[in-house]
PDB file of C-alpha atoms and ligand atoms in Angstrom:
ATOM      1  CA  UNK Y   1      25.326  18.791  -1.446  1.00 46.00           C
ATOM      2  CA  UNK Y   2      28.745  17.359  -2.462  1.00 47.00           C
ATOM      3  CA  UNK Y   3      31.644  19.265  -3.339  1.00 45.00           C
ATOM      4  CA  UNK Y   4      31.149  18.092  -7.402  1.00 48.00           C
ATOM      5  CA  UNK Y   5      28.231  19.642  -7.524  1.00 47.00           C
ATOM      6  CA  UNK Y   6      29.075  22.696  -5.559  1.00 46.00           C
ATOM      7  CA  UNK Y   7      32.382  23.193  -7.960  1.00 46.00           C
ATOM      8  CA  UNK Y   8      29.696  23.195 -11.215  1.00 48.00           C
ATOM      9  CA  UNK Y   9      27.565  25.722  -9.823  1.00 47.00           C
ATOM     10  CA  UNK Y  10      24.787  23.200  -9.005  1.00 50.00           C
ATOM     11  CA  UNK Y  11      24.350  24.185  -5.817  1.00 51.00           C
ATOM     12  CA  UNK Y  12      22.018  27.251  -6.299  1.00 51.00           C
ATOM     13  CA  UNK Y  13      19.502  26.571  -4.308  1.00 55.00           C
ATOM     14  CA  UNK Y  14      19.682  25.752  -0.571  1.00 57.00           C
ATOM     15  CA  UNK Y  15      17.456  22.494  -0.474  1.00 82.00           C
ATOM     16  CA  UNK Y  16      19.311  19.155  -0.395  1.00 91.00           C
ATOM     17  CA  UNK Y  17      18.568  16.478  -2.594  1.00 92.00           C
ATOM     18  CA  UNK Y  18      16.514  14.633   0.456  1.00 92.00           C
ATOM     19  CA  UNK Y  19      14.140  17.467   0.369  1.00 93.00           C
ATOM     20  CA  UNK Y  20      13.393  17.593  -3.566  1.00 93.00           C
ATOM     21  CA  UNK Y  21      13.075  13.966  -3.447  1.00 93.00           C
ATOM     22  CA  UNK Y  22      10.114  14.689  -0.765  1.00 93.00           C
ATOM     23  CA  UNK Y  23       9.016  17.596  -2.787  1.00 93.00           C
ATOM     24  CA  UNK Y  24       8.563  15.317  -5.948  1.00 93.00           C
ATOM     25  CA  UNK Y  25       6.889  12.286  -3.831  1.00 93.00           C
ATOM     26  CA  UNK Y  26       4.123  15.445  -2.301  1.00 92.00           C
ATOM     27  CA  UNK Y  27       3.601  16.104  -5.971  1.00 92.00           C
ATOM     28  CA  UNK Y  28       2.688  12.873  -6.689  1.00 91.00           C
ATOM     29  CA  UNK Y  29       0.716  11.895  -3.716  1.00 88.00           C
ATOM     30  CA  UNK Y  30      -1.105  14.940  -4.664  1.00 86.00           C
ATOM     31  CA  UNK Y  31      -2.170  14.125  -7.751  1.00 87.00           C
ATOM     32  CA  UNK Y  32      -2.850  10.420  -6.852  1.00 85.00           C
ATOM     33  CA  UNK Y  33      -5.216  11.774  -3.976  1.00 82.00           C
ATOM     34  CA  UNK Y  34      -7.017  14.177  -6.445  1.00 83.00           C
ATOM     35  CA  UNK Y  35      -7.315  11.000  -9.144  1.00 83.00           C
ATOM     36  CA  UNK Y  36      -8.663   8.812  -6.060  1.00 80.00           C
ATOM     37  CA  UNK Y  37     -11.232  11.362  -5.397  1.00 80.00           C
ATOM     38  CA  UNK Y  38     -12.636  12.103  -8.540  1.00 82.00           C
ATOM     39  CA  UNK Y  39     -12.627   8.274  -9.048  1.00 80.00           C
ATOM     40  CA  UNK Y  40     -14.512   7.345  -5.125  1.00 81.00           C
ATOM     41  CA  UNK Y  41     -16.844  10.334  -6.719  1.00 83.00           C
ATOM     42  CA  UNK Y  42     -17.842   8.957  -9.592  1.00 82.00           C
ATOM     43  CA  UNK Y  43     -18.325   6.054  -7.309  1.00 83.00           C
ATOM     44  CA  UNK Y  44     -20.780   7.976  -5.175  1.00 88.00           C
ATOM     45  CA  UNK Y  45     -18.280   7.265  -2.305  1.00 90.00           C
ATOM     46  CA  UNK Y  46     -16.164   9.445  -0.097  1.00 89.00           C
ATOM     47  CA  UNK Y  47     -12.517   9.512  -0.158  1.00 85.00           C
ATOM     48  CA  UNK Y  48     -12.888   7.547   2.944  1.00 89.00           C
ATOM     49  CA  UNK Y  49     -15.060   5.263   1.999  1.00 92.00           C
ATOM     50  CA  UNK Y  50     -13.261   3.938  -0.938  1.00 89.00           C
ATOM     51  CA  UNK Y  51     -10.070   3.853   0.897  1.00 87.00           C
ATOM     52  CA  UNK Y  52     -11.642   1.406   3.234  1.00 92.00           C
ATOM     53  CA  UNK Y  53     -13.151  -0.656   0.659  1.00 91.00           C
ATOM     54  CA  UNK Y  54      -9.563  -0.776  -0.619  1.00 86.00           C
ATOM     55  CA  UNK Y  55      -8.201  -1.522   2.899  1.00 87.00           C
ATOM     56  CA  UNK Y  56     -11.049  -4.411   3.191  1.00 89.00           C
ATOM     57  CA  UNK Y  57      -9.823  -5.946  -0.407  1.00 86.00           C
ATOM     58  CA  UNK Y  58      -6.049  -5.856   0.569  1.00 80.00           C
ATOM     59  CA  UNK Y  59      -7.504  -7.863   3.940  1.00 79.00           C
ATOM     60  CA  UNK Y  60      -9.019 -10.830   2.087  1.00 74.00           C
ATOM     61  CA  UNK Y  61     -11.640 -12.634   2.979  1.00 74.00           C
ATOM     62  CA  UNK Y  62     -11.375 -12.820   6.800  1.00 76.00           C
ATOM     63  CA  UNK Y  63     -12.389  -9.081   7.415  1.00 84.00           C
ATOM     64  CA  UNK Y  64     -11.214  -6.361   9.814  1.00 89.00           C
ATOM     65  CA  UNK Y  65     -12.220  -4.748  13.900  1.00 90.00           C
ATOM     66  CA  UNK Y  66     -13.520  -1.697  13.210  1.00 92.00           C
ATOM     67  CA  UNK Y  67     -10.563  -0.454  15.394  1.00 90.00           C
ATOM     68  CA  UNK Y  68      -8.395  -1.871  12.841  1.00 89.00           C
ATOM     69  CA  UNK Y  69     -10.125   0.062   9.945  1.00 91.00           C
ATOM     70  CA  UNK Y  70      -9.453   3.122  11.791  1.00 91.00           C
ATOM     71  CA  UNK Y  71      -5.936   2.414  12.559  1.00 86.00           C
ATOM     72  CA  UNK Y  72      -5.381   1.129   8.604  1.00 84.00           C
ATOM     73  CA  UNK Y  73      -6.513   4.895   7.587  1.00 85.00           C
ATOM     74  CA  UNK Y  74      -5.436   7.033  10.319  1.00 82.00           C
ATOM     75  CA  UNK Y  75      -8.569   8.103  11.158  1.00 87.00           C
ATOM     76  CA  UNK Y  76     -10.429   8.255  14.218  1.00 91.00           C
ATOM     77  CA  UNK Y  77     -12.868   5.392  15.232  1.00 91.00           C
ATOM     78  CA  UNK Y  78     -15.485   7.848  14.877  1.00 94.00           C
ATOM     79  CA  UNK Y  79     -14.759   8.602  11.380  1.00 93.00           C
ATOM     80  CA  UNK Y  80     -14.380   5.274  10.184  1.00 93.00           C
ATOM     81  CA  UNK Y  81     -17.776   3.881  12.208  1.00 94.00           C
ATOM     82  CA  UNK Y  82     -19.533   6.701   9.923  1.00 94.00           C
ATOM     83  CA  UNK Y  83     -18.326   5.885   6.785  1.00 95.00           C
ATOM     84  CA  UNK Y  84     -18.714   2.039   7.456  1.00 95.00           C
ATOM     85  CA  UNK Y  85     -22.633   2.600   8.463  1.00 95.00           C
ATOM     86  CA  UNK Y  86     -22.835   4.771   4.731  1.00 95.00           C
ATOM     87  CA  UNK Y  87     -21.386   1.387   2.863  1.00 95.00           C
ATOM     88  CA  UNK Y  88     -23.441  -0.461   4.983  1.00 95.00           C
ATOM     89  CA  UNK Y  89     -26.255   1.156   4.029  1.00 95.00           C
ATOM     90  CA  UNK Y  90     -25.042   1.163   0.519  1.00 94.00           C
ATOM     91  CA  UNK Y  91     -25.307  -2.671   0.601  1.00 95.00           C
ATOM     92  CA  UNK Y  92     -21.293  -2.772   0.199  1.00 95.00           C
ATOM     93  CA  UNK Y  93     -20.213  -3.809   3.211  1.00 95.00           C
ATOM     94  CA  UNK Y  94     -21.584  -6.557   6.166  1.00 94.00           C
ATOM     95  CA  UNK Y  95     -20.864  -7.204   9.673  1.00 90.00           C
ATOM     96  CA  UNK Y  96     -20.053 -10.769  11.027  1.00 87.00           C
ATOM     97  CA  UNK Y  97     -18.816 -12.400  13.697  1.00 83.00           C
ATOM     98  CA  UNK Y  98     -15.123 -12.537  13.951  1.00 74.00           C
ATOM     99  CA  UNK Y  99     -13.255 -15.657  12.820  1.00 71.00           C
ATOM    100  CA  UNK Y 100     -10.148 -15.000  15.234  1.00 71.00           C
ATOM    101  CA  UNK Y 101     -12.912 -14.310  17.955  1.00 74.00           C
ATOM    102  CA  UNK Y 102     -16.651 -15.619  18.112  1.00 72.00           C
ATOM    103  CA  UNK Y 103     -17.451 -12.354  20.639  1.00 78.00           C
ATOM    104  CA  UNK Y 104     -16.022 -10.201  18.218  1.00 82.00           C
ATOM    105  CA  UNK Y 105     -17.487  -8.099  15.021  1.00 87.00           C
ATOM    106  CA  UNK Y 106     -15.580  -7.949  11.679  1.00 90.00           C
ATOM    107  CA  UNK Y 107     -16.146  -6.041   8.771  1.00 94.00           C
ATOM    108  CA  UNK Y 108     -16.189  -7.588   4.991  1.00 93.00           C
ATOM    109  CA  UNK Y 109     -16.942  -7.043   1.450  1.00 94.00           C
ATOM    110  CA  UNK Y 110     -20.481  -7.780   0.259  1.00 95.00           C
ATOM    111  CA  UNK Y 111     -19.861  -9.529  -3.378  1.00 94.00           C
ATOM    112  CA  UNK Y 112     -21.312  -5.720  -4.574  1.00 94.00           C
ATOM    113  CA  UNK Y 113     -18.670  -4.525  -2.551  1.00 93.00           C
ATOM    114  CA  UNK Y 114     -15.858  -6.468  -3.624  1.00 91.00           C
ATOM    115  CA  UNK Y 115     -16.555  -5.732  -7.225  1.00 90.00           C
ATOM    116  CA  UNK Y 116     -17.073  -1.950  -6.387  1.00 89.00           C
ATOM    117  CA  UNK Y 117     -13.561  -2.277  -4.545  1.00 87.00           C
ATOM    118  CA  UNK Y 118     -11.385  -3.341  -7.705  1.00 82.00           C
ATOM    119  CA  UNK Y 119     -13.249  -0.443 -10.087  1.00 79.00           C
ATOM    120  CA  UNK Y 120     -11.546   2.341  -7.388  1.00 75.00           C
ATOM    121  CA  UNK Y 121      -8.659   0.433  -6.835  1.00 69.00           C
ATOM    122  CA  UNK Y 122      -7.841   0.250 -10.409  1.00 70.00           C
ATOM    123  CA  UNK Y 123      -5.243   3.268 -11.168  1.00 72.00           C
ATOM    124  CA  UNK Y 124      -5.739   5.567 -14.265  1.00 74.00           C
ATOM    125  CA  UNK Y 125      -3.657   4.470 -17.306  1.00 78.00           C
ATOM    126  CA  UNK Y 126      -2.275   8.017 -17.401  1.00 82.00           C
ATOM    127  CA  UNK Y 127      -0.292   7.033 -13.460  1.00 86.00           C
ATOM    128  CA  UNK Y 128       0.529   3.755 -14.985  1.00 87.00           C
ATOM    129  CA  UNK Y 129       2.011   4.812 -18.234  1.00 90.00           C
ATOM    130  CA  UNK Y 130       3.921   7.164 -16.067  1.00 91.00           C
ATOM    131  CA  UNK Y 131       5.587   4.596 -13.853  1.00 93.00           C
ATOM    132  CA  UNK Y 132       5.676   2.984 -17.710  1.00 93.00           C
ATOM    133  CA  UNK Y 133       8.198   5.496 -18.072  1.00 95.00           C
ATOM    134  CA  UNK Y 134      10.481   4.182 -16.232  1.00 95.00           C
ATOM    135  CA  UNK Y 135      13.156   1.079 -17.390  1.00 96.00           C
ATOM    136  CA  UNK Y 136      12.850  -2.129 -15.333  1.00 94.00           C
ATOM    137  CA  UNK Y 137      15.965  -1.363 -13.298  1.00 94.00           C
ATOM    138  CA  UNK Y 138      14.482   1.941 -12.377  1.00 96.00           C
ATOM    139  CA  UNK Y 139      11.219   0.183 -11.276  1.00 95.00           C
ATOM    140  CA  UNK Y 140      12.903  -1.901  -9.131  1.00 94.00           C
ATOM    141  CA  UNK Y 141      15.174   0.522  -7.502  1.00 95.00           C
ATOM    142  CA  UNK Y 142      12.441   2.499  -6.713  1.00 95.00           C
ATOM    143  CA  UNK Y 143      10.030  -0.062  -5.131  1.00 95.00           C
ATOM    144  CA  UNK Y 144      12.909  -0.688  -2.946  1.00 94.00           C
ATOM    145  CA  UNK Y 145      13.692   2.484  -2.220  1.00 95.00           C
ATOM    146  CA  UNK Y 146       9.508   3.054  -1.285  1.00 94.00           C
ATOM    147  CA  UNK Y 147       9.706  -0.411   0.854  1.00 94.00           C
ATOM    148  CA  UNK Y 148      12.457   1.310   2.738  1.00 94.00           C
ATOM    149  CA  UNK Y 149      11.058   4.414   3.125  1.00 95.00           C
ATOM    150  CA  UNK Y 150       7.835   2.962   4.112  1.00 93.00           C
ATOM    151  CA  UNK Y 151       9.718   0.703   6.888  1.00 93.00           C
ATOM    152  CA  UNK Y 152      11.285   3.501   8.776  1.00 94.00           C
ATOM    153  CA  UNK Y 153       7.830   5.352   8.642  1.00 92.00           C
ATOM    154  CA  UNK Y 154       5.924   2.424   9.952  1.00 89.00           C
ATOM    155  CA  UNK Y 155       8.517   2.235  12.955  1.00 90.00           C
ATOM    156  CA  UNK Y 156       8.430   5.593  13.760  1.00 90.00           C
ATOM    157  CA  UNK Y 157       4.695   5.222  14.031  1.00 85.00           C
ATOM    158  CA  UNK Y 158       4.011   7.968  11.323  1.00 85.00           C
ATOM    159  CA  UNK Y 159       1.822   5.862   8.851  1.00 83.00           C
ATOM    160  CA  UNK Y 160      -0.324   2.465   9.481  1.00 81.00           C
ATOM    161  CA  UNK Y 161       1.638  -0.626   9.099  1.00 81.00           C
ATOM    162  CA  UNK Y 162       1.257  -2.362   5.659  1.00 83.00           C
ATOM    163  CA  UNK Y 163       0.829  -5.761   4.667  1.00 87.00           C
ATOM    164  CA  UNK Y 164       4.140  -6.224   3.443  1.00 93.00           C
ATOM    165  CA  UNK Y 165       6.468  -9.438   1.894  1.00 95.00           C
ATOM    166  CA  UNK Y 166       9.035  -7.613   4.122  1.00 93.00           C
ATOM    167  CA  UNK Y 167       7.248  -7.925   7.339  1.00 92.00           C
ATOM    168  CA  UNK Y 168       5.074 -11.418   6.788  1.00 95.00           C
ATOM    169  CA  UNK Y 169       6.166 -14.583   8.094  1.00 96.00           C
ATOM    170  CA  UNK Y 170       6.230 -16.617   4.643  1.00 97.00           C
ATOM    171  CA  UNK Y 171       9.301 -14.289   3.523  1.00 96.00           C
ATOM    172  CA  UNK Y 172      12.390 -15.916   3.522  1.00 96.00           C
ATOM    173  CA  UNK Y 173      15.347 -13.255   2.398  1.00 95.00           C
ATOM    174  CA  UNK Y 174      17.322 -13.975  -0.426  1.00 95.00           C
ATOM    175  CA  UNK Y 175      17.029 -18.035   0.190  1.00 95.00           C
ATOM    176  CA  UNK Y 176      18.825 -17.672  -3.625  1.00 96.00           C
ATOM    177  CA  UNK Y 177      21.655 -15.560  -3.362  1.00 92.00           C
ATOM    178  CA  UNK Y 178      22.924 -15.798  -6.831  1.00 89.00           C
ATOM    179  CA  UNK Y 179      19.145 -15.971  -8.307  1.00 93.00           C
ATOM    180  CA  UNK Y 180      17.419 -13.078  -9.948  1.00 90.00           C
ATOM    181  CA  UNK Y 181      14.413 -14.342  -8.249  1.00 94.00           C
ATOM    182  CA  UNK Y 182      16.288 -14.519  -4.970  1.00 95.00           C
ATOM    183  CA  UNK Y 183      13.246 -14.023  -2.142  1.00 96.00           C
ATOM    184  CA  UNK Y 184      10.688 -16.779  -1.225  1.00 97.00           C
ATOM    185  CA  UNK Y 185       7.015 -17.113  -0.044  1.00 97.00           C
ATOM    186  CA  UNK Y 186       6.177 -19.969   2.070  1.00 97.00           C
ATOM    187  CA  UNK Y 187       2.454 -19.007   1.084  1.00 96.00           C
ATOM    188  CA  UNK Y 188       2.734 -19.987  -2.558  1.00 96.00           C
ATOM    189  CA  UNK Y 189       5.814 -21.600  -1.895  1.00 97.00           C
ATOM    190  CA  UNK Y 190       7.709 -20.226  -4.795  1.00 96.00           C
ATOM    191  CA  UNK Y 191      11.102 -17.897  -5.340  1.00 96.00           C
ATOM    192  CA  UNK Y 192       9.931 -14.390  -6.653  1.00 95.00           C
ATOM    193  CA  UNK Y 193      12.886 -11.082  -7.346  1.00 94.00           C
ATOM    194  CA  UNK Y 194      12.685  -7.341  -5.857  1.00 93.00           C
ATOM    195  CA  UNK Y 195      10.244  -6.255  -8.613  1.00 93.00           C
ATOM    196  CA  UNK Y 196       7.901  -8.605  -7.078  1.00 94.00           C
ATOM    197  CA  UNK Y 197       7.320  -7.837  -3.346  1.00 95.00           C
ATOM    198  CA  UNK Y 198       3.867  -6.824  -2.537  1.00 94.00           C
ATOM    199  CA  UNK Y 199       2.922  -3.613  -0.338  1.00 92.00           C
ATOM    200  CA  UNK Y 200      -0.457  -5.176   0.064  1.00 87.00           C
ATOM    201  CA  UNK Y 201      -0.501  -8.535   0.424  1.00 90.00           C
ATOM    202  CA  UNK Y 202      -4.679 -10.184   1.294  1.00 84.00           C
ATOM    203  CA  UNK Y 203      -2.497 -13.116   2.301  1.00 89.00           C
ATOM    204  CA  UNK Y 204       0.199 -11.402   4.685  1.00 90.00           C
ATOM    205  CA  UNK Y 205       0.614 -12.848   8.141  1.00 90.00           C
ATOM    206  CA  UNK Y 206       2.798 -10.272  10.339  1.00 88.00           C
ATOM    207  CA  UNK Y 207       5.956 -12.128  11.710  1.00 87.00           C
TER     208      UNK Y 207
HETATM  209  S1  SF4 G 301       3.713 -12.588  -1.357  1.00 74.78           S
HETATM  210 FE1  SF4 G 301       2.314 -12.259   0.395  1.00 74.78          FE
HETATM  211  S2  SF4 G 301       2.368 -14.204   1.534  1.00 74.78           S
HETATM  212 FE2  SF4 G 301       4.141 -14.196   0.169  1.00 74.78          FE
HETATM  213  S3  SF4 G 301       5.830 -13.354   1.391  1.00 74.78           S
HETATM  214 FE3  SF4 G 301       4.900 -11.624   0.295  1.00 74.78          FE
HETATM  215  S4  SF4 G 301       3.396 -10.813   1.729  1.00 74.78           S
HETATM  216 FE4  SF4 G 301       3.898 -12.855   2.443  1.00 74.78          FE
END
């Protein structure tokens, strides 16, 4: 805690400002989790299951190893080779041979899948107009600050890696310094700002 805050008797409890920003995040993970739940049950799905749909969306259209699945949710194989059997079985998801490698099994979205996939992945309008709540600027700071966070996570191992503008090899950095749309994908090949990088992009390719 600085030495303003100290000086205006702000400094009453012992937690630094690090910690309450965690604290706040855990809140809202929390209640994101519990939203995603009720949602993948109304779905007839387990947590699990949904989030793998949603991991199998984010993927496009060339599908994922099973190995990858697991790794994408930090579960075991185990785990995720149950709950892919269940949306097998549910007619949601198919196997097929790998593009990348003919010997190879990938999973994909049935077309019942892929429509099942953007009703869970669709947030409540109660998160949204709370991220509403916030101007522009803020938005933007705070996407930033996330990508950040997420980066030093994802290098220290601690959560799968994401499909990021950051990491993907049709980012070019501030190719327009003095732009407010200063970034540019190769992909689309068009200039985009900060509000507009993607945590999960289906077309990603990892540099
Ligand atoms: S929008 Fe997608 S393809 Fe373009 S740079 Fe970002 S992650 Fe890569």
């Amino acid at each position: 805690m600085n030495t303003d805050e100290s000086k205006n008797g702000l400094n009453l409890c012992s937690d630094s400002t690090e910690q309450r920003i965690l604290v706040g995040l855990s809140k809202i993970s929390l209640a994101l989790k519990s939203q995603s739940w009720q949602d993948a049950g109304q779905q007839g799905l387990s947590p699990t299951q949904a989030q793998i749909l949603s991991l199998l969306e984010a993927n496009g259209s060339e599908g994922m190893r099973l190995s990858a699945v697991a790794k994408g949710l930090a579960v075991t194989p185990a785990t995720a080779s149950d709950a892919v059997r269940v949306l097998s079985e549910k007619g949601l998801v198919q196997k097929i041979r790998s593009p990348e490698d003919g010997r190879a099994i990938a999973i994909t979205l049935t077309p019942k899948g892929k429509s099942t996939a953007a009703e869970t992945s669709c947030w409540s309008d109660l998160f949204l107009d709370a991220v509403g709540e916030l101007s522009e600027l803020e938005q933007t700071v705070f996407l930033r600050g996330l990508i950040k966070m997420i980066l030093k996570l994802q290098d220290a191992g601690q959560i799968p890696i994401s499909k990021m503008c950051m990491t993907c090899r049709f980012f070019q950095a501030n190719r327009y310094p003095n732009s407010d749309r200063p970034h540019h994908c190769n992909f689309v090949d068009a200039p985009f700002g900060d509000r507009n990088l993607h945590l999960e992009c289906p077309e990603q390719i990892a540099m």
